[in-house]
Amino acid sequence: MNLYRFLVQTKERKIPVIIAAETDQKAFDQVDIELEKFYLKVLDIEDVTLYEKKKIRKSAGFVIDESDLPLST
């Protein structure tokens, strides 16, 4: 099992997404599923970038610094 950190770019903002999955393809597929569940609508996604991938062992994690992300209006 792997832990993935994605950055999803829409026209309005950048959205960090963390996914646990067994394969890269399952992780990318799960990004869409999680975004639809969270926002309850389909977003106009411009780009999905995989930033990090880590094996899940006894512990794993990511630091997400949103200081460079634009504020939502």
Short mmCIF file of C-alpha atoms in Angstrom, two decimals:
data_model
loop_
_atom_site.label_atom_id
_atom_site.label_comp_id
_atom_site.label_asym_id
_atom_site.label_seq_id
_atom_site.Cartn_x
_atom_site.Cartn_y
_atom_site.Cartn_z
CA MET A 1 0.00 0.00 0.00
CA ASN A 2 1.26 3.48 -0.87
CA LEU A 3 0.43 6.99 0.30
CA TYR A 4 0.15 9.55 -2.50
CA ARG A 5 0.17 13.35 -2.40
CA PHE A 6 -1.49 15.06 -5.35
CA LEU A 7 -2.09 18.68 -6.25
CA VAL A 8 -5.26 19.26 -8.28
CA GLN A 9 -5.42 22.50 -10.29
CA THR A 10 -8.79 24.01 -11.19
CA LYS A 11 -9.44 27.40 -12.77
CA GLU A 12 -10.04 28.90 -9.32
CA ARG A 13 -7.62 27.13 -6.98
CA LYS A 14 -5.13 24.41 -6.14
CA ILE A 15 -6.39 21.53 -3.99
CA PRO A 16 -4.04 19.16 -2.13
CA VAL A 17 -5.34 15.56 -2.10
CA ILE A 18 -3.89 12.64 -0.10
CA ILE A 19 -4.75 9.09 -1.21
CA ALA A 20 -3.87 5.62 0.06
CA ALA A 21 -3.92 3.01 -2.72
CA GLU A 22 -2.23 -0.16 -3.93
CA THR A 23 -1.30 1.10 -7.42
CA ASP A 24 -0.69 4.40 -9.18
CA GLN A 25 -3.75 3.94 -11.39
CA LYS A 26 -6.02 3.26 -8.42
CA ALA A 27 -4.63 6.38 -6.72
CA PHE A 28 -5.37 8.60 -9.72
CA ASP A 29 -8.88 7.11 -10.00
CA GLN A 30 -9.49 7.72 -6.30
CA VAL A 31 -8.59 11.42 -6.64
CA ASP A 32 -11.69 11.94 -8.83
CA ILE A 33 -13.87 9.95 -6.45
CA GLU A 34 -12.73 11.90 -3.37
CA LEU A 35 -13.17 15.27 -5.09
CA GLU A 36 -16.73 14.40 -6.14
CA LYS A 37 -17.59 13.24 -2.61
CA PHE A 38 -16.08 16.34 -0.98
CA TYR A 39 -17.49 18.98 -3.35
CA LEU A 40 -20.71 17.14 -4.31
CA LYS A 41 -20.21 18.26 -7.91
CA VAL A 42 -17.81 17.67 -10.77
CA LEU A 43 -15.00 20.23 -10.76
CA ASP A 44 -13.44 21.68 -13.90
CA ILE A 45 -10.02 20.09 -13.34
CA GLU A 46 -7.17 21.47 -15.43
CA ASP A 47 -4.36 19.27 -14.09
CA VAL A 48 -3.63 16.55 -11.53
CA THR A 49 0.01 16.33 -10.44
CA LEU A 50 1.52 13.54 -8.35
CA TYR A 51 4.02 15.20 -5.99
CA GLU A 52 5.02 12.36 -3.66
CA LYS A 53 4.57 8.63 -3.22
CA LYS A 54 5.58 6.77 -0.05
CA LYS A 55 5.29 3.18 1.08
CA ILE A 56 3.02 2.85 4.10
CA ARG A 57 4.90 1.01 6.83
CA LYS A 58 4.59 1.65 10.55
CA SER A 59 4.06 5.33 9.82
CA ALA A 60 4.00 7.71 6.86
CA GLY A 61 2.86 11.26 6.31
CA PHE A 62 3.11 14.47 4.34
CA VAL A 63 3.44 18.12 5.29
CA ILE A 64 1.05 20.32 3.32
CA ASP A 65 2.00 24.01 3.33
CA GLU A 66 -0.86 25.95 1.77
CA SER A 67 0.85 29.34 2.10
CA ASP A 68 1.57 29.42 -1.64
CA LEU A 69 -1.97 28.34 -2.61
CA PRO A 70 -4.44 31.09 -3.55
CA LEU A 71 -7.24 31.82 -1.09
CA SER A 72 -10.72 30.85 -2.24
CA THR A 73 -13.15 33.68 -2.85
#
